[in-house]
């Protein structure tokens, strides 16, 4: 219902319901109706604008409310609400409206709720008119309803009142932001705010005319105003109102704090004032915060402290507020240090009741499974203060510690629904206090660490200096103010922070709280470090270090430990740990720790807490490591202590879960088992990863910082290894600091400034020290610093000498020697990256010495005992691995000292088994070979000619070793790379001379070592490969052969005659002779050796590829045909059924050679001899493959290769026709080879062999014009494809697709050559092949597996047959050769046979005559074509004798049905035979007639006979008439015999059709109505009349008999 309909409905109702006493109201309603009709508009918006101009229109609505007519109040309110919503109410009506609404508010609940709905809408749509005259009645109405006893109305009124206040303040806020300040509205709202405060303070307001309001609701109204419009209260007018009207309420409430609900709302308002108005209300804020501090220090109720602490938590979370407070209070001389006092109070709360939070229990509490996630800052997704607790305020269980179970689920400051204060656990107060400190630390760290990242060290030091000297702020950067704020807070309160953090982290905490506190503690340490506050930093680090390791590593563990410097908990005091007295104390401690292994395992393991503290140390160092200075000592000592446990046993065994779940509370969760062990393993792994990252960061340290770090590290390392058996002594403190290099070895050996040296006494010899890892990582990160010419003399000698002393000292335990070797190797690998390729004397000497230094890691020649063998093997392995890495890194820069490398590799390969045993020897070979492999693949360019001889000798050593076959095989492959490099060094493509003997070659390489030519080295390499082809390992033989021929094929394309002559004499003939002996001895044995067969196959293929690819140059080499003959001889020796792989290689080789012969352009006599030689060998291979005994199992691929080979040979050379016929016979052997293991389907697509055959036959046609040979082969293929044996479903190959291709092309191929092919007998052979599918017809295989509707093959064969017969006939006719009886008879005989096959496609009638798809259209076309072709010539002398044979086909084809096992039709040759046939009656048959499905063929035969009975040739006519009479007699006799059996049963359709055809024939051709036919008709008629019921057929025969009764026929 739209606005108009609503209004008109109400007014009409009001007009009808008004009585005499409300006549004026009725009159007003009717006036409004008329007015509404006059101003009626299309839309509500237009109507509202029109109504807004008519104030009198609204009188009925207001009057109906004013007179309180019951039935009209609610409709009137509805209409008024709709008018207000559409903004149709004039502003002049608003005062009267609010008055009426206020008067009506005393009515029922529905009216009151509707009024409460209307007031906010008015305040929204008419906000600009909401001044005191309108606000007062609106607020009065809401306050009145707020005090209603109906809770529904009261609650709705409360919400409406809050909404109205917010709406009017929203309007003022919006106007202020738009810079349209309405002073009247501003004054009115100030008045409203003041009266609201007065209403709260005194309980009454003269302006609002309200007596009494609850304090809680009033404070909530004030809070909503302050929260939503804090920008308004930045104006001085509102600030004065807050100071004058609101703050007295706050101070009075703070003084009493007896009512929880009031105190809660007061705390919320104070929090808002602190957040937004501290600067403007600084004095008042100072007073209030002083009161809060006093309350926290006094014994107030826990809920009061909780409220104050929650307020402080919000305060400390605001970094800008902290800065403002410091600027107002702590940073101003003479003002109270509010922040410091707050921190002190928070510290006091944290340390007030240690027993309630489980201080010292070292227990971890768990609330949820995700508490156990690892990580620090990166994984803490929220703040510590936002943890949601589970405590609901009921009586808590006896939970000792801080976790979610002791944290309120809903903070006190948010519990609006409670009147009574909740129960607050003491742990919750500690949690709140710690949240405030953590928040302060977070904001401080964020600013300071960002400032440190973006500021240089010089600037930071300058600012810190100015802070300490209290310089003028104006001379410093803008950041000075905040820096001063945080510096002042930290420097003045770090002790409170330290105590608070220490207490809190020592408490029983949940995992998440522990991580939050540790993360914050780490940030605090970083801030102190950045501020260069060394004392706080060392104190903080010491505290964290003591918590990071098990107490067993710190406690004396002696019965009489009376040290005054050890605290009650067993930890050394910070003041004495780093003094001489502290070292003495450490000695006592270490003496007591000598029994460490006897302690309980729980004391020797890490807890999860300790792992978290340990990781926090690495985080500190990673963030501010460069600034730690002397603090590194504390960190490294702690890392070293932790390493004692971490590397003693596997991870899960040295981690303790005993401290988890020791609570007696039902809320605690015990963390035991594999899940916790896995978690702690993950913590350890993360710790080590972080520590590694820390070491990487040392590369960015300045020189001084790095030297301090390195000095501490090497001191720990040396004292741990070499001096581990020496007595612990206290070193003399030097008067001034000296460099590491000047102190020398003696100083390092005596250096022990901390207890770490003593702790190393507890290690076992089998342990690996983490110090080595630290040294490796830091050296790697600082490799440029170590290789710097100015600094290397200070740093590198110290490192190398320390590690060499450990490595070569036989008294050092084996594990330490091996670890030192690894460390030295790793550092050398890193140092080698500094080697340059500058070929100067200095660099040459350096490389020589560098490669010699690698020999330090090589084993000795003589080793005594087993233990030493194991150690020396490990050191040797380390040395080889280091060599590999060095080569990989800077091998391209090395140009000096390669002889040491090859000697080391040859020694490792040749002597390893004698030194280390078989297994370890094989491992050493593999390691050494990795270096050799690297040299061959990447650094051959760095070798000179002399080095190449060493390289080839080394490769041979590795190829011939028998410890690892993979190494030998891979070493063979490296010859390829070396060959490629040597070949590229040739000054010219050909050798300077021909090398004919190996002796000459070896002599040249030994006498002219320095002046050796690359070509000689290359030939030597090929000779080495040829030698390896005789290796006892098959894989090496095969690999050598493959690489050798790969070199020939890839690198020898440009070789000259001398080079090829050398290769043929020294390499190829050597392989053939040696391989022939090896193959004969192996292959002719009792067992079949597949490896030897594989090698021979590879050599055959390789030589063929070489000859093929380089034929143009090889044909110029003297004696090359002898090499080819030797190769063919080698191939034929092993071409038999036992070696199929060699057979395939022979085929491939023949094909490859033939192909390249076909591509060869420069024909010559020697080339012709080569092709003739290939053809002869092709014939020989065919004889060996297909003649008795033939080779079974040859794959189709091999046969294809043979066909392709012949095809390429035919293209290469013009062979005689005799050879072509010889080859064609072999082609048939290939095509019809049936012993292959598998065949490809060849129904829709040609197989690969058939495609190759097609190409070959095309070549015979195109290149040699041998169509006759091709057609003859095609005929054999067709006959083979459709013989009886191929009718088997599984017969393969089928040659169906090949046959289709033949049928498609034969007409084209035989065009213009039909007569010659006919005379030669080729076409007769082809006609015979075509008759095979024509005979099979429906039994032919399907022509396609893809196209279901593809016509059968016999139809295509029939069409091709007819076309060829026709073409031959016409060609005979054109050549006047029709009198050539032989050819004509041949064609006639084939035609008659074809027609016979059309009529009788198969001897199996039962199958043929039941076909569904007969495809007889094609047969009809063929019959017609053939008949039309021969019809004019049937009377000729040569064919007249065959007329009867010719038409007998049509006669038998005209039958419409067939009976099983009944008499066939007899075709009579004269009338006497017809009479005899009439006298012979057929035996009745009970079989069902089989219909001839080829009805069109039968009808065509009938029609041809009927036509020919009128022939003009007497002989033809007479023969046809006799056949027709025989045909009619057969049908009538068959009809009578069947009727005798079937009686009255109807005839079969096929019988009915046949008889109809007979009757029609006799009726139409009177000449056929002979006496014999008439006699049979009468008998047939009489036979039917024997039954009482006559049929249609009987009637027809009767009519025909009576009609011709007096006619005398033939």
Coordinates of N, CA and C in Angstrom, one line a residue, residues 333-436:
X333 N 60.9 17.5 34.1 CA 61.4 17.6 35.4 C 60.4 18.3 36.3
X334 N 60.2 17.7 37.5 CA 59.3 18.2 38.5 C 58.0 17.6 38.5
X335 N 57.6 16.9 37.4 CA 56.4 16.1 37.3 C 56.6 14.7 37.8
X336 N 55.5 14.1 38.2 CA 55.5 12.7 38.7 C 55.9 11.8 37.6
X337 N 56.8 10.9 37.8 CA 57.1 9.9 36.8 C 56.0 8.8 36.7
X338 N 54.9 9.1 36.1 CA 53.8 8.3 36.1 C 54.1 6.9 35.5
X339 N 54.8 6.9 34.4 CA 55.0 5.6 33.7 C 55.9 4.7 34.6
X340 N 56.9 5.3 35.1 CA 57.8 4.5 36.0 C 57.1 4.0 37.2
X341 N 56.2 4.8 37.8 CA 55.4 4.3 38.9 C 54.5 3.2 38.5
X342 N 53.9 3.4 37.3 CA 53.0 2.3 36.8 C 53.8 1.0 36.6
X343 N 55.0 1.1 36.0 CA 55.8 -0.1 35.8 C 56.2 -0.7 37.1
X344 N 56.5 0.1 38.1 CA 56.9 -0.4 39.4 C 55.7 -1.1 40.1
X345 N 54.5 -0.5 39.9 CA 53.3 -1.2 40.5 C 53.0 -2.5 39.8
X346 N 53.2 -2.5 38.5 CA 53.0 -3.8 37.8 C 54.0 -4.8 38.2
X347 N 55.2 -4.4 38.4 CA 56.3 -5.3 38.8 C 55.9 -5.9 40.2
X348 N 55.4 -5.0 41.0 CA 55.0 -5.4 42.4 C 53.9 -6.5 42.4
X349 N 52.9 -6.3 41.5 CA 51.8 -7.2 41.4 C 52.3 -8.6 40.9
X350 N 53.3 -8.5 39.9 CA 53.8 -9.8 39.4 C 54.5 -10.6 40.4
X351 N 55.3 -9.9 41.3 CA 56.1 -10.6 42.3 C 55.4 -10.7 43.6
X352 N 54.1 -10.3 43.7 CA 53.5 -10.2 45.0 C 53.2 -11.6 45.6
X353 N 52.7 -12.5 44.8 CA 52.4 -13.9 45.3 C 53.0 -14.9 44.4
X354 N 54.3 -15.2 44.5 CA 55.0 -16.1 43.6 C 54.4 -17.5 43.7
X355 N 54.0 -17.9 44.9 CA 53.5 -19.3 45.1 C 52.2 -19.5 44.3
X356 N 51.4 -18.5 44.1 CA 50.2 -18.7 43.4 C 50.4 -18.9 41.9
X357 N 51.5 -18.5 41.4 CA 51.7 -18.7 40.0 C 52.8 -19.7 39.7
X358 N 53.2 -20.4 40.7 CA 54.2 -21.6 40.5 C 55.6 -21.1 40.1
X359 N 56.1 -20.1 40.7 CA 57.4 -19.6 40.4 C 58.4 -20.7 40.8
X360 N 59.3 -21.0 39.9 CA 60.4 -22.0 40.2 C 59.9 -23.5 39.9
X361 N 58.7 -23.7 39.5 CA 58.2 -25.0 39.3 C 58.7 -25.6 37.9
X362 N 59.0 -24.7 37.0 CA 59.5 -25.1 35.7 C 58.5 -26.0 35.0
X363 N 57.2 -25.7 35.2 CA 56.1 -26.5 34.7 C 55.5 -25.8 33.5
X364 N 55.2 -26.6 32.4 CA 54.4 -26.0 31.3 C 53.0 -26.5 31.4
X365 N 52.1 -25.6 31.3 CA 50.7 -25.9 31.3 C 50.2 -25.9 29.8
X366 N 49.1 -26.6 29.6 CA 48.6 -26.7 28.2 C 47.1 -26.5 28.2
X367 N 46.6 -25.6 27.3 CA 45.2 -25.4 27.2 C 44.6 -26.1 26.0
X368 N 45.4 -26.0 24.9 CA 44.9 -26.5 23.6 C 46.1 -27.2 22.9
X369 N 45.7 -28.0 21.9 CA 46.8 -28.7 21.2 C 47.7 -27.8 20.4
X370 N 47.1 -26.6 20.0 CA 47.9 -25.7 19.2 C 48.8 -24.9 20.0
X371 N 48.8 -25.1 21.3 CA 49.8 -24.5 22.2 C 51.2 -25.0 21.9
X372 N 51.2 -26.1 21.3 CA 52.6 -26.8 21.1 C 53.2 -26.4 19.8
X373 N 52.6 -25.5 19.0 CA 53.3 -25.1 17.8 C 54.6 -24.3 18.1
X374 N 55.5 -24.4 17.2 CA 56.8 -23.9 17.5 C 56.9 -22.5 16.9
X375 N 58.0 -21.8 17.3 CA 58.3 -20.5 16.7 C 58.1 -19.4 17.6
X376 N 58.5 -18.2 17.2 CA 58.4 -17.0 18.1 C 57.5 -16.0 17.3
X377 N 58.1 -14.8 17.0 CA 57.4 -13.7 16.5 C 56.7 -14.1 15.2
X378 N 57.3 -14.8 14.4 CA 56.7 -15.1 13.1 C 55.5 -16.0 13.2
X379 N 55.3 -16.7 14.3 CA 54.1 -17.5 14.4 C 53.1 -17.1 15.4
X380 N 53.3 -16.0 16.1 CA 52.3 -15.5 17.1 C 51.3 -14.6 16.3
X381 N 50.2 -15.2 16.1 CA 49.2 -14.6 15.2 C 48.4 -13.4 15.9
X382 N 48.5 -13.3 17.3 CA 47.7 -12.2 17.9 C 48.6 -11.8 19.1
X383 N 48.0 -10.8 19.9 CA 48.8 -10.3 21.0 C 48.5 -11.0 22.3
X384 N 49.4 -10.9 23.2 CA 49.3 -11.6 24.5 C 48.0 -11.2 25.2
X385 N 47.6 -9.9 25.1 CA 46.5 -9.4 25.8 C 45.2 -9.9 25.2
X386 N 45.2 -10.5 24.0 CA 44.0 -11.0 23.4 C 43.7 -12.5 23.5
X387 N 44.4 -13.1 24.4 CA 44.2 -14.5 24.7 C 42.8 -14.6 25.4
X388 N 42.0 -15.6 24.9 CA 40.7 -15.8 25.5 C 40.8 -16.9 26.6
X389 N 40.4 -16.5 27.8 CA 40.5 -17.4 28.9 C 39.2 -18.3 28.9
X390 N 39.3 -19.2 29.9 CA 38.1 -20.1 30.1 C 37.5 -20.0 31.4
X391 N 38.1 -19.2 32.3 CA 37.5 -19.0 33.7 C 36.3 -18.1 33.6
X392 N 35.2 -18.6 34.1 CA 33.9 -17.9 34.0 C 33.5 -17.1 35.2
X393 N 34.3 -17.1 36.3 CA 34.0 -16.3 37.5 C 33.5 -17.1 38.6
X394 N 33.3 -18.4 38.4 CA 32.9 -19.3 39.5 C 34.1 -19.6 40.4
X395 N 33.9 -20.4 41.4 CA 35.1 -20.7 42.3 C 36.1 -21.5 41.6
X396 N 37.3 -20.9 41.5 CA 38.3 -21.6 40.7 C 38.9 -22.8 41.3
X397 N 39.3 -23.8 40.5 CA 40.0 -24.9 41.0 C 41.4 -24.5 41.5
X398 N 42.1 -25.4 42.1 CA 43.4 -25.1 42.6 C 44.4 -25.3 41.5
X399 N 44.5 -24.4 40.6 CA 45.4 -24.4 39.5 C 46.5 -23.4 39.8
X400 N 47.7 -24.0 39.9 CA 48.9 -23.2 40.2 C 49.6 -22.8 38.9
X401 N 49.5 -21.5 38.6 CA 50.1 -21.1 37.4 C 49.2 -20.2 36.6
X402 N 49.7 -19.9 35.4 CA 48.9 -19.0 34.5 C 48.6 -19.7 33.2
X403 N 47.4 -19.8 32.9 CA 46.9 -20.4 31.7 C 45.5 -19.9 31.4
X404 N 45.0 -20.5 30.4 CA 43.6 -20.0 30.0 C 42.6 -20.3 31.1
X405 N 42.9 -21.4 31.9 CA 42.0 -21.7 33.0 C 42.0 -20.7 34.1
X406 N 43.0 -19.9 34.2 CA 43.1 -18.9 35.2 C 42.9 -17.5 34.7
X407 N 42.6 -17.4 33.4 CA 42.3 -16.1 32.8 C 40.8 -16.0 32.5
X408 N 40.2 -14.8 32.9 CA 38.8 -14.7 32.8 C 38.4 -14.8 31.3
X409 N 37.3 -15.6 31.1 CA 36.8 -15.7 29.7 C 36.3 -14.4 29.2
X410 N 35.6 -13.6 30.1 CA 35.2 -12.2 29.7 C 35.9 -11.3 30.7
X411 N 36.6 -10.3 30.2 CA 37.3 -9.4 31.2 C 36.3 -8.7 32.0
X412 N 36.7 -8.3 33.2 CA 35.8 -7.6 34.1 C 35.2 -6.3 33.5
X413 N 36.0 -5.6 32.7 CA 35.5 -4.4 32.1 C 34.5 -4.6 31.0
X414 N 34.2 -5.8 30.7 CA 33.2 -6.1 29.6 C 32.0 -6.9 30.2
X415 N 32.0 -7.1 31.5 CA 30.9 -7.9 32.1 C 29.7 -7.0 32.5
X416 N 29.0 -6.5 31.5 CA 27.9 -5.5 31.7 C 26.7 -6.2 32.4
X417 N 26.5 -7.4 32.3 CA 25.3 -8.1 32.8 C 25.4 -8.4 34.2
X418 N 26.5 -8.2 34.9 CA 26.7 -8.6 36.3 C 26.6 -7.4 37.2
X419 N 25.9 -7.7 38.3 CA 25.8 -6.6 39.3 C 26.8 -6.9 40.4
X420 N 27.0 -8.2 40.7 CA 28.0 -8.5 41.7 C 29.4 -8.7 41.1
X421 N 30.4 -8.4 41.8 CA 31.8 -8.5 41.2 C 32.1 -10.0 41.0
X422 N 32.8 -10.3 39.9 CA 33.2 -11.7 39.7 C 34.4 -12.1 40.6
X423 N 34.6 -13.5 40.7 CA 35.8 -14.0 41.4 C 36.9 -13.9 40.4
X424 N 38.0 -13.2 40.9 CA 39.2 -13.0 40.1 C 40.3 -13.7 40.6
X425 N 40.9 -14.7 39.8 CA 42.1 -15.4 40.3 C 43.3 -14.5 40.4
X426 N 44.1 -14.8 41.4 CA 45.3 -14.0 41.6 C 46.2 -14.1 40.3
X427 N 46.2 -15.2 39.7 CA 47.1 -15.3 38.4 C 46.6 -14.4 37.3
X428 N 45.3 -14.1 37.4 CA 44.8 -13.2 36.3 C 45.3 -11.8 36.5
X429 N 45.5 -11.3 37.7 CA 46.1 -10.0 37.9 C 47.6 -10.0 37.4
X430 N 48.3 -11.1 37.7 CA 49.7 -11.2 37.2 C 49.7 -11.2 35.6
X431 N 48.8 -11.9 35.1 CA 48.6 -11.9 33.6 C 48.4 -10.5 33.1
X432 N 47.4 -9.8 33.7 CA 47.1 -8.4 33.2 C 48.4 -7.5 33.3
X433 N 49.0 -7.6 34.5 CA 50.2 -6.8 34.6 C 51.3 -7.1 33.6
X434 N 51.5 -8.4 33.3 CA 52.5 -8.7 32.3 C 52.1 -8.3 30.9
X435 N 50.8 -8.3 30.6 CA 50.3 -7.9 29.3 C 50.7 -6.4 29.1
X436 N 50.5 -5.6 30.2 CA 50.9 -4.2 30.0 C 52.4 -4.0 29.8

